mmCIF file of C-alpha atoms in Angstrom:
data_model
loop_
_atom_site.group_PDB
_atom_site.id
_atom_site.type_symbol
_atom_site.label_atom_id
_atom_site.label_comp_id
_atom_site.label_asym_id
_atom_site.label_seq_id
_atom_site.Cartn_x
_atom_site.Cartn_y
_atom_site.Cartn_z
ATOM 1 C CA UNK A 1 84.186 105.828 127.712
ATOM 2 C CA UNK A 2 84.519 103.923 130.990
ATOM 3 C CA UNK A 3 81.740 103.242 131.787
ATOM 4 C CA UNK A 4 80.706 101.982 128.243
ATOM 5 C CA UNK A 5 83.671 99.601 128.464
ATOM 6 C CA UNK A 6 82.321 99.282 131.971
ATOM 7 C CA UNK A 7 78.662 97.988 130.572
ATOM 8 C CA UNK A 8 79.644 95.469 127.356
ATOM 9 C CA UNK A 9 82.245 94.072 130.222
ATOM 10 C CA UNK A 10 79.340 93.234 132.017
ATOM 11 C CA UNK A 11 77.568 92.106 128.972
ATOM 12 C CA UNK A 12 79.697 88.899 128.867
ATOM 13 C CA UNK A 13 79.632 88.322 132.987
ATOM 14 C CA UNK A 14 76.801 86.416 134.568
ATOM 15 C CA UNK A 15 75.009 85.019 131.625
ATOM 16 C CA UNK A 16 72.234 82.383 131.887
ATOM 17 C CA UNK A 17 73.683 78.615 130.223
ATOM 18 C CA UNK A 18 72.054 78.547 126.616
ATOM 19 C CA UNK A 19 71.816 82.890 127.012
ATOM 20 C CA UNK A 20 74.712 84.120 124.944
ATOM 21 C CA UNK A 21 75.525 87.400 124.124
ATOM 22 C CA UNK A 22 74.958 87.991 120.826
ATOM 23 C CA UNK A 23 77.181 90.367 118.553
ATOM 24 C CA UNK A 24 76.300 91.103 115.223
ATOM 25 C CA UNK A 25 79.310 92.617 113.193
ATOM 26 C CA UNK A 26 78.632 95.783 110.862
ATOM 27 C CA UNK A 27 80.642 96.559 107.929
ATOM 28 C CA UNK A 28 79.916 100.099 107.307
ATOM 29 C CA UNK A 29 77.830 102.526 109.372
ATOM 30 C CA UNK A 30 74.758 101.579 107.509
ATOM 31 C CA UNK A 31 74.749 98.108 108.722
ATOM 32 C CA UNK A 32 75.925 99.001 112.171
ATOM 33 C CA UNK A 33 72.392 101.191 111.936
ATOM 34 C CA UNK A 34 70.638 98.140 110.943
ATOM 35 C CA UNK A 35 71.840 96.322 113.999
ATOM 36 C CA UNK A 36 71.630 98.688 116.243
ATOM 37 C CA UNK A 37 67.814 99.398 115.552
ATOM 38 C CA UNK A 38 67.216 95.723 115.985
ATOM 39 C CA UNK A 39 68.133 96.228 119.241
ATOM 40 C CA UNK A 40 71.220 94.409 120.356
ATOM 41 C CA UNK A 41 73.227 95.826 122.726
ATOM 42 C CA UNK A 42 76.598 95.825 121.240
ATOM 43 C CA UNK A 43 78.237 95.325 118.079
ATOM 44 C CA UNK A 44 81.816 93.754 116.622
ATOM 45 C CA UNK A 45 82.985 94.194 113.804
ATOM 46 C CA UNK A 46 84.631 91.480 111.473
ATOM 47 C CA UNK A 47 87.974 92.591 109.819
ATOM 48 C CA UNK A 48 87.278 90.889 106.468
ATOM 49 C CA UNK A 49 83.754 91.988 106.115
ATOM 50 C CA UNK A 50 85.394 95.765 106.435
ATOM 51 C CA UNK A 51 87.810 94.823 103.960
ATOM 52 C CA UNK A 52 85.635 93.572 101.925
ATOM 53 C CA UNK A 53 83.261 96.991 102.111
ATOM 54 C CA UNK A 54 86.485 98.836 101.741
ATOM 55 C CA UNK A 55 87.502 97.051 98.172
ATOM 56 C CA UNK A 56 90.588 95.043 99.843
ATOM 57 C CA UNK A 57 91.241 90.925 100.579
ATOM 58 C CA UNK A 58 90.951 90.094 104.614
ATOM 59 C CA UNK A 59 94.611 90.830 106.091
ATOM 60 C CA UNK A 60 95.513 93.274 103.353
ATOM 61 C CA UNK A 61 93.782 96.491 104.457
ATOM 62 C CA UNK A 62 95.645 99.441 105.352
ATOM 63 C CA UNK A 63 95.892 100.027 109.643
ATOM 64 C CA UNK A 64 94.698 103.984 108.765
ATOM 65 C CA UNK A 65 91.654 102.741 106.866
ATOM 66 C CA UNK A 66 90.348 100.058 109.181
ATOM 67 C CA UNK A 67 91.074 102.140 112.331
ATOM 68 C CA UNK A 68 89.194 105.311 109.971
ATOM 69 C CA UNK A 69 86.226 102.725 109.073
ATOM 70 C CA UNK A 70 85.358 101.254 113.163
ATOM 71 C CA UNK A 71 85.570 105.393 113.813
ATOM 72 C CA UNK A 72 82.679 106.122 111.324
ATOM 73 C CA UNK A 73 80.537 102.741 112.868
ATOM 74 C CA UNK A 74 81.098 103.903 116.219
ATOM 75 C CA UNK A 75 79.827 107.400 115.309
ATOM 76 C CA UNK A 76 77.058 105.667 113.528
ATOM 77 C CA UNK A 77 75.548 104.301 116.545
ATOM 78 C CA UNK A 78 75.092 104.323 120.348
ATOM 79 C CA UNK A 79 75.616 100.727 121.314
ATOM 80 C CA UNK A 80 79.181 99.913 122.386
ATOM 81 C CA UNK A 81 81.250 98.435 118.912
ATOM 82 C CA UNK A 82 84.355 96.318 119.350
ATOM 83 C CA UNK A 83 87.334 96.162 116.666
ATOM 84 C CA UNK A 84 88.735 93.177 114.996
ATOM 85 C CA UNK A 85 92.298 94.391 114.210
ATOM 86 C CA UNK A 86 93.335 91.573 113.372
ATOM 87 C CA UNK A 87 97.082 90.955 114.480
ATOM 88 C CA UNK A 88 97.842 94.698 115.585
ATOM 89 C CA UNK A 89 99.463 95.631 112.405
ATOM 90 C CA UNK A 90 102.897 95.971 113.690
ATOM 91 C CA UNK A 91 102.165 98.612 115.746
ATOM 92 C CA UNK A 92 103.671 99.151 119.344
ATOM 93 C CA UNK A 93 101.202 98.338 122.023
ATOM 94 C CA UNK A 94 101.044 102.003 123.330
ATOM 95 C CA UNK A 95 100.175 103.321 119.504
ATOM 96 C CA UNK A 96 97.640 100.390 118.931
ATOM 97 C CA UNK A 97 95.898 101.302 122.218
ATOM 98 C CA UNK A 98 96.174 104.899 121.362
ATOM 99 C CA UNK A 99 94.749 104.786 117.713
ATOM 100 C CA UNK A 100 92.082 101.883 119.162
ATOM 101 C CA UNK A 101 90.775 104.649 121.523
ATOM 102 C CA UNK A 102 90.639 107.347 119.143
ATOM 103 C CA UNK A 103 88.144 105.024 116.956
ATOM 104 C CA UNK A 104 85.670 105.365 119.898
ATOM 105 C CA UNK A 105 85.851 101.679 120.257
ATOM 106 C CA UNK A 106 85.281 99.468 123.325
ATOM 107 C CA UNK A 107 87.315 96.048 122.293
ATOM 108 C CA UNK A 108 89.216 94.944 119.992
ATOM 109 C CA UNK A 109 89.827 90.997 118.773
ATOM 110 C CA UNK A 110 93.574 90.364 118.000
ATOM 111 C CA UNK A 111 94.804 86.870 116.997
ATOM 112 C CA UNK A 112 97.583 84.439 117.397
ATOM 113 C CA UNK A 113 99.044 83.658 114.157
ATOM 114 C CA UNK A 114 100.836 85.601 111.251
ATOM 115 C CA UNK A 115 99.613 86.318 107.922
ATOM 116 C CA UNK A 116 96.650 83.681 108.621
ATOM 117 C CA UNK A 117 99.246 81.081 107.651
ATOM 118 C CA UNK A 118 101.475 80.660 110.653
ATOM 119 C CA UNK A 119 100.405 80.215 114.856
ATOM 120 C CA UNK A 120 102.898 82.705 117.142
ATOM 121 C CA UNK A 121 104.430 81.421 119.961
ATOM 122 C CA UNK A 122 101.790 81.544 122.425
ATOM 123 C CA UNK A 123 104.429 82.755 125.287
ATOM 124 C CA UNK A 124 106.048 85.658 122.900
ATOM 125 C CA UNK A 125 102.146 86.608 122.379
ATOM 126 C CA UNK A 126 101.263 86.443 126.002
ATOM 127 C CA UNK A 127 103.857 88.619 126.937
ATOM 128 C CA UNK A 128 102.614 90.960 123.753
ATOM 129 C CA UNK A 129 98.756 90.830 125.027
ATOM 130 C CA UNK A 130 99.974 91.443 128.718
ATOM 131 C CA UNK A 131 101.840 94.738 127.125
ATOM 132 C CA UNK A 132 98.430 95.643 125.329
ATOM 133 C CA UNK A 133 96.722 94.954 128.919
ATOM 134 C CA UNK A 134 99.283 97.316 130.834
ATOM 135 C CA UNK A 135 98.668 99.966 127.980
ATOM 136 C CA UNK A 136 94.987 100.202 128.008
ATOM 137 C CA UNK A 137 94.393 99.655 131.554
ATOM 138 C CA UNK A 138 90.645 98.928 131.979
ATOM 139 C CA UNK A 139 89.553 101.251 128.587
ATOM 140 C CA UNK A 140 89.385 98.152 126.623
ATOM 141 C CA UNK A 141 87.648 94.888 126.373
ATOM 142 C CA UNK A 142 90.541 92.491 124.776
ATOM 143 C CA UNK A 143 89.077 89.214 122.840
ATOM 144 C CA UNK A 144 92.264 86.926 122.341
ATOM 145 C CA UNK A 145 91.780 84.852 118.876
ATOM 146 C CA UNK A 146 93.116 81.629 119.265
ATOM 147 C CA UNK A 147 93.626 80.476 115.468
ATOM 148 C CA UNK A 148 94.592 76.614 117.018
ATOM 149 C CA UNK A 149 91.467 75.290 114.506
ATOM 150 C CA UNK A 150 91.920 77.639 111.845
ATOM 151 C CA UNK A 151 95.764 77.125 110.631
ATOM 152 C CA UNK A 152 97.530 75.167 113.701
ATOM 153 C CA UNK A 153 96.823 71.557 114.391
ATOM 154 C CA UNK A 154 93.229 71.280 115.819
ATOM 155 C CA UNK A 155 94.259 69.826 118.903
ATOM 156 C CA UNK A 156 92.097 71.357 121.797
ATOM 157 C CA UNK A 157 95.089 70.742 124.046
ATOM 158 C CA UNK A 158 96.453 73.137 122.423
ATOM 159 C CA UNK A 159 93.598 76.013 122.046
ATOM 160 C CA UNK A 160 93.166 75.548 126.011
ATOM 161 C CA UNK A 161 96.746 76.089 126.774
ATOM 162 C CA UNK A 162 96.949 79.276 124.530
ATOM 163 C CA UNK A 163 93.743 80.382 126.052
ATOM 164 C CA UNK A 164 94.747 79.913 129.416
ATOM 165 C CA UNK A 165 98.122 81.882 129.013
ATOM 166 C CA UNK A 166 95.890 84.485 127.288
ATOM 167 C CA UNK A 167 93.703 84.800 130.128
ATOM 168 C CA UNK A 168 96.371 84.862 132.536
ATOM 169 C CA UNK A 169 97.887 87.663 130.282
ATOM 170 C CA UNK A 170 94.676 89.963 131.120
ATOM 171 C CA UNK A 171 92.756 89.060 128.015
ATOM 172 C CA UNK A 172 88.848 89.489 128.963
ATOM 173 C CA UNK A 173 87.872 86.512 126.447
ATOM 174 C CA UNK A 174 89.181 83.667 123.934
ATOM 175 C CA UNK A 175 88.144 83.592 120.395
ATOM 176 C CA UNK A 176 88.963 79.675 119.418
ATOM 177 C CA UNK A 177 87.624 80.511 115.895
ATOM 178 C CA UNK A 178 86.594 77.778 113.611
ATOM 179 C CA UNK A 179 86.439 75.353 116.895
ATOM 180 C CA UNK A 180 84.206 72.009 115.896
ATOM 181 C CA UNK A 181 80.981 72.037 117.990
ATOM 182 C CA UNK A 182 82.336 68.905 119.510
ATOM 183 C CA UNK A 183 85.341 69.882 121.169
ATOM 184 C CA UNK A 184 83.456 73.260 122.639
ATOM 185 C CA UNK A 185 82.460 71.248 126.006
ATOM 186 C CA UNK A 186 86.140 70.441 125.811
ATOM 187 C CA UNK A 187 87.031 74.089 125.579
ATOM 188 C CA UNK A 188 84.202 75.121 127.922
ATOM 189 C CA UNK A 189 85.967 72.919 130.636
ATOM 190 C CA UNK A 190 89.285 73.894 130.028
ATOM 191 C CA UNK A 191 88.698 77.607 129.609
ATOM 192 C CA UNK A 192 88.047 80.122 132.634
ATOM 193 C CA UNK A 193 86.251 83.213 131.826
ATOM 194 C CA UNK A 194 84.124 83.866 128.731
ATOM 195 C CA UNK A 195 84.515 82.056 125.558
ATOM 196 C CA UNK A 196 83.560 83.479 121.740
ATOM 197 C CA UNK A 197 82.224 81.388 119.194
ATOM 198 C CA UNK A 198 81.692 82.032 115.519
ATOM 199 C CA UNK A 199 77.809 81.295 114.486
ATOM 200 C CA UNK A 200 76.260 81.118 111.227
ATOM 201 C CA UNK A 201 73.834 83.287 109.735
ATOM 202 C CA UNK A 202 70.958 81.385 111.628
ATOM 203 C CA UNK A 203 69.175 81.441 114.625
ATOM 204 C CA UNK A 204 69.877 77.709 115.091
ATOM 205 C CA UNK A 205 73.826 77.857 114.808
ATOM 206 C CA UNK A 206 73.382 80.413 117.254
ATOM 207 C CA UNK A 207 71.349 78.488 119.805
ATOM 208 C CA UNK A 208 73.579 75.151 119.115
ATOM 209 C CA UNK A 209 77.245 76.997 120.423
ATOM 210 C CA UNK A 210 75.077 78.736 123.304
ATOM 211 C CA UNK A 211 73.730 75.484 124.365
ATOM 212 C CA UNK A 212 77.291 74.074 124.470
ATOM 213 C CA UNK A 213 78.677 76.898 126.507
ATOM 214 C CA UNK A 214 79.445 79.869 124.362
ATOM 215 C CA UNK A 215 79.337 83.173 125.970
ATOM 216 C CA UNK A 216 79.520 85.213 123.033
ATOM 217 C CA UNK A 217 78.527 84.662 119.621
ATOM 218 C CA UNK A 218 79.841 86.774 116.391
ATOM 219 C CA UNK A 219 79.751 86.047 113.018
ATOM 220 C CA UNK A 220 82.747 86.992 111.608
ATOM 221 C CA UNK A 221 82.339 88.244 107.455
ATOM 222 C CA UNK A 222 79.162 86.069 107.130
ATOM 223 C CA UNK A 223 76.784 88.702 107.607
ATOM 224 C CA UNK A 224 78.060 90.976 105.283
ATOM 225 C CA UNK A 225 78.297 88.052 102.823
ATOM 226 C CA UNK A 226 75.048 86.839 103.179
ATOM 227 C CA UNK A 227 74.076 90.698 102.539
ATOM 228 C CA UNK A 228 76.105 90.727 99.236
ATOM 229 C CA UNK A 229 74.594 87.409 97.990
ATOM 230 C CA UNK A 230 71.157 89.161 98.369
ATOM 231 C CA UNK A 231 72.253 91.718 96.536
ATOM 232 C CA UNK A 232 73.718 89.595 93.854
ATOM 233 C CA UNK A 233 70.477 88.109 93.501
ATOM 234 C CA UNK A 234 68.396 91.226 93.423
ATOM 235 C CA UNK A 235 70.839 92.471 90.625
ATOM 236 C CA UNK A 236 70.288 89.334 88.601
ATOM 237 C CA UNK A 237 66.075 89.932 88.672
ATOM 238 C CA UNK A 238 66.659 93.323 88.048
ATOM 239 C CA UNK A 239 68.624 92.247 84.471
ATOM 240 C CA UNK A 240 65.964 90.109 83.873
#
């Protein structure tokens, strides 16, 4: 396990400007087979695309059955996979690190706000991510959300300072999800360490945020959506 934390640390460390590291996110062990074969070198998984594979809303699936569902896409592959738990589900930091482990998992994303409609107080959640930190020692890869664009104001004074208390909290990388490509070179200046962006399902969206200074690229739920709309489509010839 340590030294596959070990390798998709160094995955995000020493990257070429305009190289990002690219992490598809699997739904189900199928997909994660998919990706895998393509050859990228690590995976991520999005919580709503698993919720969505698992018949629930994003936010409303049951901690056993995510933590069960990144188990069977680790098994599925040999790549490193990192979790999106979302907000930790309540849990204590020593249980969350504990059942994170157990999943076989390398990382884990875990964001800044409650119930997608409200931000924490970024020094009450530093002091939580610092807790996670001290738990897991080096065995995990933590990707701090900062959800400043999705529900808080969208002022990048603010993403920075919640990144940088993040960081200082032992947090590996920032997720400012949903940041505007123009305030990235904002963020990129601000921000120490590596930053994740949220691409579309294109190569170009992809090579836009890398040019701009994204370390890491992950799609969040589009992948799985832009799966399902392919199906949707196939199903409509096929009732033709």
């Amino acid at each position: 396990m340590r030294m596959t934390v070990s390798t998709f640390r160094a995955l995000h460390h020493g990257r070429a400007a305009g190289d990002p590291l690219v992490l598809p996110g699997p739904w189900d062990a199928a997909s994660a087979r998919v990706f895998a074969d393509a050859g990228f070198p690590a995976l991520a998984t999005p919580s709503a695309g698993v919720a969505a594979s698992l018949g629930y809303q994003d936010g409303s699936t049951p901690p056993g059955e995510m933590f069960a569902a990144v188990a069977r896409i680790v098994r599925a592959v040999s790549v490193p996979v990192s979790a999106d738990i979302e907000g930790g589900y309540g849990l204590a930091p020593g249980e969350l690190v504990g059942r994170l482990l157990e999943t076989g998992a390398v990382g884990c994303n875990l964001e800044d706000s409650e119930e997608h409609t409200t931000l924490k107080d970024p020094h009450r959640h530093a002091d939580w991510l610092a807790e996670v930190r001290a738990e897991a020692g080096d065995a995990l890869f933590i990707n701090a959300r900062v959800d400043t664009f999705l529900i808080g104001t969208g002022d990048p004074a603010d993403a920075v300072a919640r990144a940088r208390l993040y960081v200082a909290a032992g947090a590996d990388c920032v997720y400012p999800i949903m940041a505007p490509s123009e305030v990235v070179p904002v963020l990129r200046e601000g921000i120490e360490g590596p930053i994740n962006l949220a691409a579309g399902p294109d190569k170009e969206s992809v090579t836009e945020l890398g040019r701009l200074g994204a370390t890491r690229i992950t799609f969040g739920p589009r992948l799985q959506r832009y799966a399902m709309e392919a199906t949707r489509e196939l199903a409509a010839r096929l009732r033709e």
